[in-house]
Backbone as XML, in Angstrom:
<?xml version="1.0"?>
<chain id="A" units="angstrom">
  <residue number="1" name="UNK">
    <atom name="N" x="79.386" y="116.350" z="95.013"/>
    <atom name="CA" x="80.735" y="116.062" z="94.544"/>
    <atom name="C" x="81.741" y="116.782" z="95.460"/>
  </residue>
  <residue number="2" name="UNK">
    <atom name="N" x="83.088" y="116.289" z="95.793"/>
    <atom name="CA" x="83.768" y="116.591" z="96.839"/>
    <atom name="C" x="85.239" y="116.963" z="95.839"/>
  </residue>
  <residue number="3" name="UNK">
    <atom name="N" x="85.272" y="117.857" z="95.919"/>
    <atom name="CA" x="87.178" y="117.794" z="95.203"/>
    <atom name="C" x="88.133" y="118.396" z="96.490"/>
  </residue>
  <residue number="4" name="UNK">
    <atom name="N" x="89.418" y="118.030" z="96.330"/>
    <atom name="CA" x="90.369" y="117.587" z="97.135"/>
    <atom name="C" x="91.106" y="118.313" z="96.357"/>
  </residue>
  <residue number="5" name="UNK">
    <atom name="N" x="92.176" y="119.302" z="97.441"/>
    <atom name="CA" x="93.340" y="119.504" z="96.655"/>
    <atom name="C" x="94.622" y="119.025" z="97.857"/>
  </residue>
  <residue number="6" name="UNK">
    <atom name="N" x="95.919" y="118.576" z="97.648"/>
    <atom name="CA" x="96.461" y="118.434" z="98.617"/>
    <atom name="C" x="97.722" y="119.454" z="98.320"/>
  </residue>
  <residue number="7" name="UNK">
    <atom name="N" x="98.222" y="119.472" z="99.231"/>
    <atom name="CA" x="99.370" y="120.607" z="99.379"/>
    <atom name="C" x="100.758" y="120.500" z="100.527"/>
  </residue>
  <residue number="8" name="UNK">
    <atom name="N" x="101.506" y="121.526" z="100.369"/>
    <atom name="CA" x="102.480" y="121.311" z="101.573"/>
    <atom name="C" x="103.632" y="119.861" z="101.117"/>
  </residue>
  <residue number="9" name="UNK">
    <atom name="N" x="103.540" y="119.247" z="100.076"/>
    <atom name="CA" x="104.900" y="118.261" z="99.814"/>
    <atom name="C" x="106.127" y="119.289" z="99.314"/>
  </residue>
  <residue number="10" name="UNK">
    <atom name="N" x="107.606" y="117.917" z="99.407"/>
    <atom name="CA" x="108.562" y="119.277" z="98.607"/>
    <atom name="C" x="109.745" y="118.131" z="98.991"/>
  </residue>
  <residue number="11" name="UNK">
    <atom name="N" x="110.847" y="118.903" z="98.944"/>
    <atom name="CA" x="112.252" y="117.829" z="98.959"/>
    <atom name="C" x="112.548" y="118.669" z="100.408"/>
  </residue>
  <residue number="12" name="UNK">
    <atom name="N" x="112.771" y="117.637" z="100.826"/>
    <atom name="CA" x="113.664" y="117.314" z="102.602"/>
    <atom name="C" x="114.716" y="116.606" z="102.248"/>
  </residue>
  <residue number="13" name="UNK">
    <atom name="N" x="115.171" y="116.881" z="103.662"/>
    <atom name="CA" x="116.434" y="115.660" z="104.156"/>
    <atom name="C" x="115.829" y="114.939" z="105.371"/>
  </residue>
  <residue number="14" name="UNK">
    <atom name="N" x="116.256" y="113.561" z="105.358"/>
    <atom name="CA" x="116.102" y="112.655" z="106.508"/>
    <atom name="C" x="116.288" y="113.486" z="107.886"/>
  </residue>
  <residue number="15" name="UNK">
    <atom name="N" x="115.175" y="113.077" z="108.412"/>
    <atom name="CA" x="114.866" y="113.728" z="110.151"/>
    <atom name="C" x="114.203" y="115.250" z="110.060"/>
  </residue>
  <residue number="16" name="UNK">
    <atom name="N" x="114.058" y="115.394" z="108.811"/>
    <atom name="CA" x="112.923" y="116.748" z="108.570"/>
    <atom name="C" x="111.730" y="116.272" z="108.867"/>
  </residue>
  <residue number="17" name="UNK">
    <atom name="N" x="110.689" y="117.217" z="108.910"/>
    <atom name="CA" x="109.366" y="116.872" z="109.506"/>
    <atom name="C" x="108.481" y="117.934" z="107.807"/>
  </residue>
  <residue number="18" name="UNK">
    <atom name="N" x="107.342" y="117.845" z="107.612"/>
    <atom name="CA" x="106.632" y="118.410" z="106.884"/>
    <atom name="C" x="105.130" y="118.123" z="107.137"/>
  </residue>
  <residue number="19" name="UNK">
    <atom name="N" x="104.453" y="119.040" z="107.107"/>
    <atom name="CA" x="102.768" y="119.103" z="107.378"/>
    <atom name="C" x="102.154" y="119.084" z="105.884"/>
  </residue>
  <residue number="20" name="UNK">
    <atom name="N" x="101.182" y="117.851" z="105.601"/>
    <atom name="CA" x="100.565" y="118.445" z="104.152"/>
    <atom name="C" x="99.408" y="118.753" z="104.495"/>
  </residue>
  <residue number="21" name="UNK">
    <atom name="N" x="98.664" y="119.598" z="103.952"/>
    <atom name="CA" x="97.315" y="119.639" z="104.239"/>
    <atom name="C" x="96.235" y="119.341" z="102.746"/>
  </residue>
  <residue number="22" name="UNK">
    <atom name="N" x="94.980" y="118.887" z="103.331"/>
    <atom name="CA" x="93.808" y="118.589" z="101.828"/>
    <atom name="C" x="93.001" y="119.324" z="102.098"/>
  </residue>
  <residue number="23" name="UNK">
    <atom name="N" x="92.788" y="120.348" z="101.203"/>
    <atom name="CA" x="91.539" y="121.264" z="101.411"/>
    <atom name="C" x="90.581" y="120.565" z="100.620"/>
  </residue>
  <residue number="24" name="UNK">
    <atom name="N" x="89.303" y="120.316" z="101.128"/>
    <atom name="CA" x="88.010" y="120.118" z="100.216"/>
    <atom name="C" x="87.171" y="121.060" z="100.001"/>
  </residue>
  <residue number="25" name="UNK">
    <atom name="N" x="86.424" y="121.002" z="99.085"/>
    <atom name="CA" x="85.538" y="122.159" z="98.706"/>
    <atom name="C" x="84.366" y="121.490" z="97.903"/>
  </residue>
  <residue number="26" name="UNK">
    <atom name="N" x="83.198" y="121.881" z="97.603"/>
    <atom name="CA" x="82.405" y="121.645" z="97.461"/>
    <atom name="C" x="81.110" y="120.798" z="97.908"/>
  </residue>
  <residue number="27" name="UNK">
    <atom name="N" x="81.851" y="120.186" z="99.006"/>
    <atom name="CA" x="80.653" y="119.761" z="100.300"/>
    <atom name="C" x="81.750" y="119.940" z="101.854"/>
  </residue>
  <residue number="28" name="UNK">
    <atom name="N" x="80.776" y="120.299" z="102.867"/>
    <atom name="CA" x="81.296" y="119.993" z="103.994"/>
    <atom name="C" x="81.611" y="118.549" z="104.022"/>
  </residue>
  <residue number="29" name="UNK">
    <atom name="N" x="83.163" y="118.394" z="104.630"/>
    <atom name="CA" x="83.433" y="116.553" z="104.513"/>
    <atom name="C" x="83.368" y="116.720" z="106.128"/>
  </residue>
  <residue number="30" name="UNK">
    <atom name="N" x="82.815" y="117.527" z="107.003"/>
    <atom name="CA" x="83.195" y="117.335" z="108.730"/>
    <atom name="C" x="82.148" y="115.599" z="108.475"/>
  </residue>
  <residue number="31" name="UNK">
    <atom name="N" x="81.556" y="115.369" z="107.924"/>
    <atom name="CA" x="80.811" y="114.342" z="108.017"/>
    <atom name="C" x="81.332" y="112.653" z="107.377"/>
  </residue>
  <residue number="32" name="UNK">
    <atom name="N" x="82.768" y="113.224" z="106.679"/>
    <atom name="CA" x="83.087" y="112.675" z="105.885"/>
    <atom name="C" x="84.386" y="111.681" z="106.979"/>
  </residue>
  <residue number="33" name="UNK">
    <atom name="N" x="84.916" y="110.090" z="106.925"/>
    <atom name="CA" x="85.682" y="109.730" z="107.031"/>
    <atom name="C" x="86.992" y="110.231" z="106.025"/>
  </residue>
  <residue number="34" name="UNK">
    <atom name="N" x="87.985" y="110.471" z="106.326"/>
    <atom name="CA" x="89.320" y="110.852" z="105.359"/>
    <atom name="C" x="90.603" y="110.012" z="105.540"/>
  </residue>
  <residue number="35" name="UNK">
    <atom name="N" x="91.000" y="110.055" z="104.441"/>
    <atom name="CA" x="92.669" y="109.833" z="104.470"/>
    <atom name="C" x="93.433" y="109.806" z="103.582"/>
  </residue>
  <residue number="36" name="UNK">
    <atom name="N" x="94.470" y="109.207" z="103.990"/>
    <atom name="CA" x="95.899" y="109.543" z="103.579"/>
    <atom name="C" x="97.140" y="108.483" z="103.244"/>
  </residue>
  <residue number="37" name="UNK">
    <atom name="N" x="96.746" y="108.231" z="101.919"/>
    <atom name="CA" x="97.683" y="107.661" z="100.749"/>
    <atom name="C" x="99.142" y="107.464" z="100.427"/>
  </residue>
  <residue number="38" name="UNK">
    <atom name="N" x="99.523" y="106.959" z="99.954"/>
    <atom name="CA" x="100.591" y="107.131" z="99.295"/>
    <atom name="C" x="101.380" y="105.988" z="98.526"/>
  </residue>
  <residue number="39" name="UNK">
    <atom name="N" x="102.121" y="106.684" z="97.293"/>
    <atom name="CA" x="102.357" y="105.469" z="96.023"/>
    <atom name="C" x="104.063" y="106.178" z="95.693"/>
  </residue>
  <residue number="40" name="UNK">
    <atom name="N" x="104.726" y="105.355" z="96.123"/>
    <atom name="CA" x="105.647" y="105.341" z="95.498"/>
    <atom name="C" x="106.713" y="105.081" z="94.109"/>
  </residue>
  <residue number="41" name="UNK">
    <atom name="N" x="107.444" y="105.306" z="93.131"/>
    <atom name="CA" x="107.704" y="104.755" z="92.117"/>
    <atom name="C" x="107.727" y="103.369" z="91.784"/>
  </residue>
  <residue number="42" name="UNK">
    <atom name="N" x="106.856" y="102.856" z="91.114"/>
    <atom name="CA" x="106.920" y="100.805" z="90.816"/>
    <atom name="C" x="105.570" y="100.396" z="91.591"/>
  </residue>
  <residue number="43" name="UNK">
    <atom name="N" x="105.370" y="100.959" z="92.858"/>
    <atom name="CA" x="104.577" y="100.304" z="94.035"/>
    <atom name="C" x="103.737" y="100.640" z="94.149"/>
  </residue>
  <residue number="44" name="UNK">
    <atom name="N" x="102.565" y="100.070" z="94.386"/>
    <atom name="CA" x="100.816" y="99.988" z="94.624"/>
    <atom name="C" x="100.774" y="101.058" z="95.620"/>
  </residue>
  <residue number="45" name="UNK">
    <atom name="N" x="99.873" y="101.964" z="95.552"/>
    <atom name="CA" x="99.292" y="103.129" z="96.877"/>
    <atom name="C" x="98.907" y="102.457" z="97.964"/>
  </residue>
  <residue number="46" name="UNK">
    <atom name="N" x="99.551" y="102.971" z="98.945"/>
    <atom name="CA" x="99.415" y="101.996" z="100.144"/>
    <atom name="C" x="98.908" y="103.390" z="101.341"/>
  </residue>
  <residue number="47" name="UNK">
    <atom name="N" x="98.387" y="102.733" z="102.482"/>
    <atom name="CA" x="97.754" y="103.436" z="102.888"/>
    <atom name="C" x="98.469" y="104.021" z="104.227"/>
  </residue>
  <residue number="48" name="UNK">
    <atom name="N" x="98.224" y="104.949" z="104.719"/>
    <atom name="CA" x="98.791" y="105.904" z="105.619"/>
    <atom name="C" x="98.092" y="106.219" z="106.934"/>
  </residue>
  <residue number="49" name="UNK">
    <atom name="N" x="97.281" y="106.772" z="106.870"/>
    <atom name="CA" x="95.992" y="107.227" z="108.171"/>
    <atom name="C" x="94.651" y="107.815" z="107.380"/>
  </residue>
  <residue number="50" name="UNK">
    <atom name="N" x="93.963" y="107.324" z="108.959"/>
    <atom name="CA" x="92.790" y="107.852" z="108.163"/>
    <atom name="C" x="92.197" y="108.487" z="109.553"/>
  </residue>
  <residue number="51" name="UNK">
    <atom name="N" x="90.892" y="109.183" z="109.937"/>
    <atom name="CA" x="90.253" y="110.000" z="110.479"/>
    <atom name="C" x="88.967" y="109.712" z="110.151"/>
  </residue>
  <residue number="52" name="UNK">
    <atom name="N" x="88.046" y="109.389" z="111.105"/>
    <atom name="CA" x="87.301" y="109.311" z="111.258"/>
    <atom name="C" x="85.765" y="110.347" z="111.117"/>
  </residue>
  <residue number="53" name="UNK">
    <atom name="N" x="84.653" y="110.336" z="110.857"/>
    <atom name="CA" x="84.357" y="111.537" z="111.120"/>
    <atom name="C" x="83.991" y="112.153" z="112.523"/>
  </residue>
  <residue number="54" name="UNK">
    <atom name="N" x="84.301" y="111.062" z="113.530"/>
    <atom name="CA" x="84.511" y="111.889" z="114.836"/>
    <atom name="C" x="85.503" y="112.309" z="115.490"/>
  </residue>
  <residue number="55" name="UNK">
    <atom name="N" x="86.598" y="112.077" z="114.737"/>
    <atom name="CA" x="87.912" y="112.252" z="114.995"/>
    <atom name="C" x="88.744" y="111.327" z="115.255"/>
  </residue>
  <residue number="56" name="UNK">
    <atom name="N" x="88.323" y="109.983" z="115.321"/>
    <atom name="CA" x="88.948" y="109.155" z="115.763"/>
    <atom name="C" x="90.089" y="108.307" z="114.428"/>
  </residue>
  <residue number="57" name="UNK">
    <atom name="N" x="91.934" y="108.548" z="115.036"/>
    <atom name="CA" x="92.816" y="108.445" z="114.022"/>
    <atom name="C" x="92.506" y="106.877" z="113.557"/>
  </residue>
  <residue number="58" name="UNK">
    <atom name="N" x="93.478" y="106.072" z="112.869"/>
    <atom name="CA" x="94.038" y="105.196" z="112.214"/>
    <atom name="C" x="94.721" y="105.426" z="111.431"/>
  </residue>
  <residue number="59" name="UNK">
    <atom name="N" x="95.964" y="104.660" z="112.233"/>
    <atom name="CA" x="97.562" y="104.756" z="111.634"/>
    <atom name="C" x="98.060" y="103.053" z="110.686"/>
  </residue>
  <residue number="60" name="UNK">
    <atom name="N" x="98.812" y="103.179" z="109.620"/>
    <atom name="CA" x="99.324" y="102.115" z="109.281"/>
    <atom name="C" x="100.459" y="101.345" z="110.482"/>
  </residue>
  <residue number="61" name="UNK">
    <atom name="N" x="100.289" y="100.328" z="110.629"/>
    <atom name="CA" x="101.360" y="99.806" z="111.743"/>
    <atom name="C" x="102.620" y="100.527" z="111.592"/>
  </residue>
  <residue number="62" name="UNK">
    <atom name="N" x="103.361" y="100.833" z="110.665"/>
    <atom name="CA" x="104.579" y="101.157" z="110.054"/>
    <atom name="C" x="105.146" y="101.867" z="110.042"/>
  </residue>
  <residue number="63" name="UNK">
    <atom name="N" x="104.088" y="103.088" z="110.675"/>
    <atom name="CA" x="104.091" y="104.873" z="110.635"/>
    <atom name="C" x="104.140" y="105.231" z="111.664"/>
  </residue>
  <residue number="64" name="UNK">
    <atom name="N" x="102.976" y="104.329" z="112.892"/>
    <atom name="CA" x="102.785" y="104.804" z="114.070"/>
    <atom name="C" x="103.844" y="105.647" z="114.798"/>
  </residue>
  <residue number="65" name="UNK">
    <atom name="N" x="103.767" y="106.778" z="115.747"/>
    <atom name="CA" x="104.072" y="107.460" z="115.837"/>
    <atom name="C" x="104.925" y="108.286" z="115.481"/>
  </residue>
  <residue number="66" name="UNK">
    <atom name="N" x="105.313" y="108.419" z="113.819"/>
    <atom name="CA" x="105.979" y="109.390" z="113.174"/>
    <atom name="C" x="104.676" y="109.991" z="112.654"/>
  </residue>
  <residue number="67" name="UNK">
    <atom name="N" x="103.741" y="109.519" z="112.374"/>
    <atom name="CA" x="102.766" y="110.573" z="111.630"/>
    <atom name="C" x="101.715" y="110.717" z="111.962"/>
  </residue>
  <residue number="68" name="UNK">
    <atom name="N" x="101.311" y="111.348" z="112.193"/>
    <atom name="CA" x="99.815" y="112.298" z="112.884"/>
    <atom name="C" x="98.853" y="112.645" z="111.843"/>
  </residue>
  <residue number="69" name="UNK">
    <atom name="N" x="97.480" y="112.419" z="111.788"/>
    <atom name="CA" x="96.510" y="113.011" z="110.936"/>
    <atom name="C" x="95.492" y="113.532" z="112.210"/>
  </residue>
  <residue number="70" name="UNK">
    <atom name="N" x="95.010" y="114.796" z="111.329"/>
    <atom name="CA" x="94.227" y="115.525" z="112.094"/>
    <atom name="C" x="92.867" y="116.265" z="111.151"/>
  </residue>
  <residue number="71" name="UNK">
    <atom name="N" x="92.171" y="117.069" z="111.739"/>
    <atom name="CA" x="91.387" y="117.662" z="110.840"/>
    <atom name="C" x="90.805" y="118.911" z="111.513"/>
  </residue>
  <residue number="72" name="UNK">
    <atom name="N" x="90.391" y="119.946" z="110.935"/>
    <atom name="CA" x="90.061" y="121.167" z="111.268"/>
    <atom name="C" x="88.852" y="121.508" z="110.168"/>
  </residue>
  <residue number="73" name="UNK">
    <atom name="N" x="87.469" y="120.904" z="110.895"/>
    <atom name="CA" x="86.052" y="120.909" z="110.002"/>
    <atom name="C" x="86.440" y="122.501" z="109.768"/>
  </residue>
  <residue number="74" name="UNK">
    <atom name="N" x="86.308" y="123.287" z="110.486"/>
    <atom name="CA" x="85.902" y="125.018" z="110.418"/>
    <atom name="C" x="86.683" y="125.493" z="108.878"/>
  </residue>
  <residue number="75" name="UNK">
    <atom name="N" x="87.569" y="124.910" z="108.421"/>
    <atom name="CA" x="88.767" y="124.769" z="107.014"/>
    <atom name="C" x="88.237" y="123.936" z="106.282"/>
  </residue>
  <residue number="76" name="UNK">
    <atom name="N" x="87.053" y="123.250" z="106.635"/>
    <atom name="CA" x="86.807" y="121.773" z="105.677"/>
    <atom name="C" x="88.455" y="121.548" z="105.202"/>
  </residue>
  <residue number="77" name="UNK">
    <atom name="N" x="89.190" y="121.338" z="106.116"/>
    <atom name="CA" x="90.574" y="120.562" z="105.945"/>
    <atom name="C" x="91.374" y="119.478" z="106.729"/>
  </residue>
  <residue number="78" name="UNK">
    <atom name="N" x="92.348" y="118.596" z="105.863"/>
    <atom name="CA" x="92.577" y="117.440" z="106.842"/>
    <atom name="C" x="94.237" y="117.474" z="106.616"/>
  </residue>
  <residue number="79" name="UNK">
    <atom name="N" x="94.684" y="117.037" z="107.788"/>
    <atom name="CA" x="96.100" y="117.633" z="108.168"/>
    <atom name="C" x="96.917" y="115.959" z="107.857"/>
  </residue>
  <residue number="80" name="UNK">
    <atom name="N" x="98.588" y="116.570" z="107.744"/>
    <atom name="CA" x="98.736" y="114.828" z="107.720"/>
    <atom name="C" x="100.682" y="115.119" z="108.408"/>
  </residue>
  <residue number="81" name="UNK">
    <atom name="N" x="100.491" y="115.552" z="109.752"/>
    <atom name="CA" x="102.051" y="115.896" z="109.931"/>
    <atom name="C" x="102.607" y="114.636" z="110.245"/>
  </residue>
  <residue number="82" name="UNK">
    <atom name="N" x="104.139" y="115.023" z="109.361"/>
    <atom name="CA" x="105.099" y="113.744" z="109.455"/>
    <atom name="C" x="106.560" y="114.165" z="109.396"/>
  </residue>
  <residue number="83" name="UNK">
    <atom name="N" x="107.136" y="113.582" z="111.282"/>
    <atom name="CA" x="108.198" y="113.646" z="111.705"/>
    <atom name="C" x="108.762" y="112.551" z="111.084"/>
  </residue>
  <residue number="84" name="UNK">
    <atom name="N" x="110.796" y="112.895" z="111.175"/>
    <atom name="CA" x="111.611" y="112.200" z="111.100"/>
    <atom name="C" x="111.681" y="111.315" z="110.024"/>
  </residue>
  <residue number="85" name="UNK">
    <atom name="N" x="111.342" y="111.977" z="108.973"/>
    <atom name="CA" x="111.114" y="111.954" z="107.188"/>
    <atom name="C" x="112.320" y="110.570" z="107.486"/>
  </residue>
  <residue number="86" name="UNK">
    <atom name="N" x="112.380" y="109.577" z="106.398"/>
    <atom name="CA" x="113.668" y="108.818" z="106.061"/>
    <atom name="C" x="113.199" y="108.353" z="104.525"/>
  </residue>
  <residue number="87" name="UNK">
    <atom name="N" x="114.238" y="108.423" z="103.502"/>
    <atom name="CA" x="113.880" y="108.024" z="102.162"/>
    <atom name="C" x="112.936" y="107.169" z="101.776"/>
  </residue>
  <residue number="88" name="UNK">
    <atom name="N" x="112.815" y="106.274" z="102.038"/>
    <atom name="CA" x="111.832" y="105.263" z="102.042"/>
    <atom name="C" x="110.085" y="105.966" z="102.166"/>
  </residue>
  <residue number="89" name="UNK">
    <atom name="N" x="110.127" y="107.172" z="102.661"/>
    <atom name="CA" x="108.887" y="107.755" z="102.579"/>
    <atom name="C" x="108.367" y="108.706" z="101.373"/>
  </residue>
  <residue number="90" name="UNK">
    <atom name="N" x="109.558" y="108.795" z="100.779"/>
    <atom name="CA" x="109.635" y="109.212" z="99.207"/>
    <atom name="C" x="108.435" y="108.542" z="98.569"/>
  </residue>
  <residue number="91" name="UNK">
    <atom name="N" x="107.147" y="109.533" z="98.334"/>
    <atom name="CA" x="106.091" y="108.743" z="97.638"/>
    <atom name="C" x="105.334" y="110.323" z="97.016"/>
  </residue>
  <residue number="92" name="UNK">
    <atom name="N" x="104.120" y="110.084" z="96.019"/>
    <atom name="CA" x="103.433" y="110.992" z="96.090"/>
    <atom name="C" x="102.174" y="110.534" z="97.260"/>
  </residue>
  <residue number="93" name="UNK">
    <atom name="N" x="101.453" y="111.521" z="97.548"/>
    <atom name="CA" x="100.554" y="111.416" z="98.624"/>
    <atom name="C" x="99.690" y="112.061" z="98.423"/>
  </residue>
  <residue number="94" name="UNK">
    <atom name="N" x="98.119" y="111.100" z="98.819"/>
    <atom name="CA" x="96.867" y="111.594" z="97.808"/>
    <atom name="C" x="95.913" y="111.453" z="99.601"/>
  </residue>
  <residue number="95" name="UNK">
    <atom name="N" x="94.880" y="112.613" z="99.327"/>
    <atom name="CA" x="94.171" y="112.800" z="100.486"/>
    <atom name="C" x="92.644" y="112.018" z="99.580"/>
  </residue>
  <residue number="96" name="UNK">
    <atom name="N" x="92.338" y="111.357" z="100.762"/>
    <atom name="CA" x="90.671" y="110.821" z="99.961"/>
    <atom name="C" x="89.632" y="110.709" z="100.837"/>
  </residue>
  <residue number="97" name="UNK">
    <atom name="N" x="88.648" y="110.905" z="100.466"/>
    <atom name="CA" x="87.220" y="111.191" z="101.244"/>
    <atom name="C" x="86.099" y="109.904" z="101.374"/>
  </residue>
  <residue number="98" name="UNK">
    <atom name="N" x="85.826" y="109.077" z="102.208"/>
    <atom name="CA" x="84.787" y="108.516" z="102.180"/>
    <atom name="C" x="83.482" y="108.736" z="103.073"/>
  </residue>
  <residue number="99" name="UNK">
    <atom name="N" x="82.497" y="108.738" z="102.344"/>
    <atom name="CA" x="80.964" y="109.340" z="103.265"/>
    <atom name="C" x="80.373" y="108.582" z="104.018"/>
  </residue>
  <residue number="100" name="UNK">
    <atom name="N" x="80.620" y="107.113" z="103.946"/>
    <atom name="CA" x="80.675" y="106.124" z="104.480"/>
    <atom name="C" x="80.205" y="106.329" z="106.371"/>
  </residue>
  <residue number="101" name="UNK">
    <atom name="N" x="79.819" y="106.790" z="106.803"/>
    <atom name="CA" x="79.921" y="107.203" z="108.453"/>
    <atom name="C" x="80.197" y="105.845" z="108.973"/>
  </residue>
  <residue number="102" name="UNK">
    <atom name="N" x="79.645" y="104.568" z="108.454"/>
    <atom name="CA" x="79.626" y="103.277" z="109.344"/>
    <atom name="C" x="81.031" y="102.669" z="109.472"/>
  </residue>
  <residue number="103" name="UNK">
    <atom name="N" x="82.368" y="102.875" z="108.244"/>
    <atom name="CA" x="83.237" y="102.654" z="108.502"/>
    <atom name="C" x="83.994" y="103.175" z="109.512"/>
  </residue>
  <residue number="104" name="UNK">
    <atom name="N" x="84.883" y="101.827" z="109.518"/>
    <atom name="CA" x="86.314" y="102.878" z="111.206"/>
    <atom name="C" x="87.348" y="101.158" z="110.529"/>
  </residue>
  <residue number="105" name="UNK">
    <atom name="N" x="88.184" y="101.334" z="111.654"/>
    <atom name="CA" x="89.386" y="100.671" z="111.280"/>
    <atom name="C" x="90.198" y="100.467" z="110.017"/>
  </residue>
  <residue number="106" name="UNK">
    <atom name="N" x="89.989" y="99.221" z="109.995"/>
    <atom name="CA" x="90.644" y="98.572" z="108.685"/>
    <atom name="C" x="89.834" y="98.541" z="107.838"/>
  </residue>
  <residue number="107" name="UNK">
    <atom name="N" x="88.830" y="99.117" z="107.657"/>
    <atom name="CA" x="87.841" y="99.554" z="106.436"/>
    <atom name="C" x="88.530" y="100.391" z="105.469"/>
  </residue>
  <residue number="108" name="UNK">
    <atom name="N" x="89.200" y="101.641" z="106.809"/>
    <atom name="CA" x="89.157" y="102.757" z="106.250"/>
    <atom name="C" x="90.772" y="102.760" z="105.678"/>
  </residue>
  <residue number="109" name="UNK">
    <atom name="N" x="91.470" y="101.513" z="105.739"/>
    <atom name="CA" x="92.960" y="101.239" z="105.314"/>
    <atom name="C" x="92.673" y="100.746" z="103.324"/>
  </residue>
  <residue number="110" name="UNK">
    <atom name="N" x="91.144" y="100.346" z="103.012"/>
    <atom name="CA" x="91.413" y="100.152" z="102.011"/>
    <atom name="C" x="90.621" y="101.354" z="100.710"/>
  </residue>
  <residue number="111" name="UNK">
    <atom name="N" x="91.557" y="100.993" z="99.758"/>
    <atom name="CA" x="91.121" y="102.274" z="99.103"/>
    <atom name="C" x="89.798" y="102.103" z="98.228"/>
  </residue>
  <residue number="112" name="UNK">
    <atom name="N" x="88.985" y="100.897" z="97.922"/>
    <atom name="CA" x="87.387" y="101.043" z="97.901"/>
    <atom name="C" x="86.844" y="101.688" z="98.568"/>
  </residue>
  <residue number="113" name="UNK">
    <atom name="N" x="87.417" y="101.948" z="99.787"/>
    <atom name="CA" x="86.235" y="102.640" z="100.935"/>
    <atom name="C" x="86.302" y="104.176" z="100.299"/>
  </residue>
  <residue number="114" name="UNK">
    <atom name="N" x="87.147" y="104.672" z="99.736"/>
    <atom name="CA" x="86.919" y="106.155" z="99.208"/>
    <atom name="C" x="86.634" y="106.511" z="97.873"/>
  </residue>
  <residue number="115" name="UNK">
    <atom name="N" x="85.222" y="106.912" z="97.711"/>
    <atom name="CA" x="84.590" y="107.580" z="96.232"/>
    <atom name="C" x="85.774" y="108.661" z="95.717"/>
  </residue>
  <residue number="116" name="UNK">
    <atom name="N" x="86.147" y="109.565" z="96.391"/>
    <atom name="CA" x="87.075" y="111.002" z="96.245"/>
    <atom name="C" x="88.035" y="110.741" z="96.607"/>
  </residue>
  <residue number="117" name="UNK">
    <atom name="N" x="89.065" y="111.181" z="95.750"/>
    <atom name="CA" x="90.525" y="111.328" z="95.429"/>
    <atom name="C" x="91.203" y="112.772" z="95.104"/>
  </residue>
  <residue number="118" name="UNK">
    <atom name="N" x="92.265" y="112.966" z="95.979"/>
    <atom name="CA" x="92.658" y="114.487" z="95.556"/>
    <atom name="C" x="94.177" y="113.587" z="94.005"/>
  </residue>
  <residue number="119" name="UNK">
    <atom name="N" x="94.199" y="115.009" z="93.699"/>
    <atom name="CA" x="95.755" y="114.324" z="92.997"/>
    <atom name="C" x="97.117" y="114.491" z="93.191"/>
  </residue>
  <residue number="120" name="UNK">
    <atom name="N" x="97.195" y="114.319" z="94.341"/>
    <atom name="CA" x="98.488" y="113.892" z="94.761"/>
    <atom name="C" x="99.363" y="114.860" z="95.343"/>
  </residue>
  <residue number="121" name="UNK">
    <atom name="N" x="100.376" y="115.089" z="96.157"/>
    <atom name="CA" x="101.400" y="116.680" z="96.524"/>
    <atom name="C" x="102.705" y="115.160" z="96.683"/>
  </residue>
  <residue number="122" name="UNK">
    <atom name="N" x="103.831" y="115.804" z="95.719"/>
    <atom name="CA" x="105.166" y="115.090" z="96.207"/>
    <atom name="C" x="106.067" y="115.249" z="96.952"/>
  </residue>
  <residue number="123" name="UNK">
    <atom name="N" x="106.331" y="114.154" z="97.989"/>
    <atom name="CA" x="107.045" y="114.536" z="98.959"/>
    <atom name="C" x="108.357" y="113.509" z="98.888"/>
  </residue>
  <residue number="124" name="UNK">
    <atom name="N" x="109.779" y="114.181" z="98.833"/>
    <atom name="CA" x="110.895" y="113.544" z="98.388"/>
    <atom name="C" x="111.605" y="113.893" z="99.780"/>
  </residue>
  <residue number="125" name="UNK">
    <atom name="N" x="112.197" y="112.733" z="99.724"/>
    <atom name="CA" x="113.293" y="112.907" z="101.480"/>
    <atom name="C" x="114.803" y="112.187" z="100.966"/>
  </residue>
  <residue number="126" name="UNK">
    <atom name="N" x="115.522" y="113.232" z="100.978"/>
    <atom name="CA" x="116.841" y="113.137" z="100.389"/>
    <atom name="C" x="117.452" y="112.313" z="101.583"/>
  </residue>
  <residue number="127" name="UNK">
    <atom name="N" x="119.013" y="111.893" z="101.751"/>
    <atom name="CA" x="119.526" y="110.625" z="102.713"/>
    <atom name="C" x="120.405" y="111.853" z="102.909"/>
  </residue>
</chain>
């Protein structure tokens, strides 16, 4: 069993940047594909990036280069920095784990592909 905590959300202003991080605990996830969520008020959780377990990213078209996911096995932790905040990114944001090794791409964009779910860190971006 894998639990997830995520951390690092909070209230910004537009063109702020913020790092969240997901600590896991209870299995090493370096083996684990990961990512990175998010559900806004009214709207279905839509997906963000994900990481591979060799490191290799996947970004939502939408995000590309405002947001970076990373990971640091030695922390069993997975990073999710995001420049140039704009309201519209106002969501909560959930880190999730799949063990899956055979997935990569657009596998890893849907949220069947992940057994583990953290619960959520809120991140609000004022105008």
């Amino acid at each position: 069993q894998v639990q997830l905590v995520e951390s690092g959300g909070g209230l910004v202003q537009a063109g702020d940047s913020l790092r969240l991080s997901c600590a896991a605990s209870g299995r090493t996830v370096s083996s684990y594909n990961m990512g990175w969520f998010r559900q806004a008020p009214g709207k279905d959780r839509e997906f963000v990036a994900s990481i591979r377990w060799n490191g290799l990213p996947y970004y939502a078209d939408s995000l590309k280069g405002r947001f970076t996911i990373s990971r640091d096995n030695a922390k069993n932790t997975v990073y999710l920095q995001m420049n140039s905040l704009k309201p519209e990114d106002t969501a909560v944001y959930y880190c999730a784990a799949d063990s899956n090794t055979a997935h990569y791409g657009s596998t890893l964009a849907m949220k069947p592909s992940y057994a583990y779910w953290g619960q959520g860190t809120q991140v609000t971006v004022s105008s």
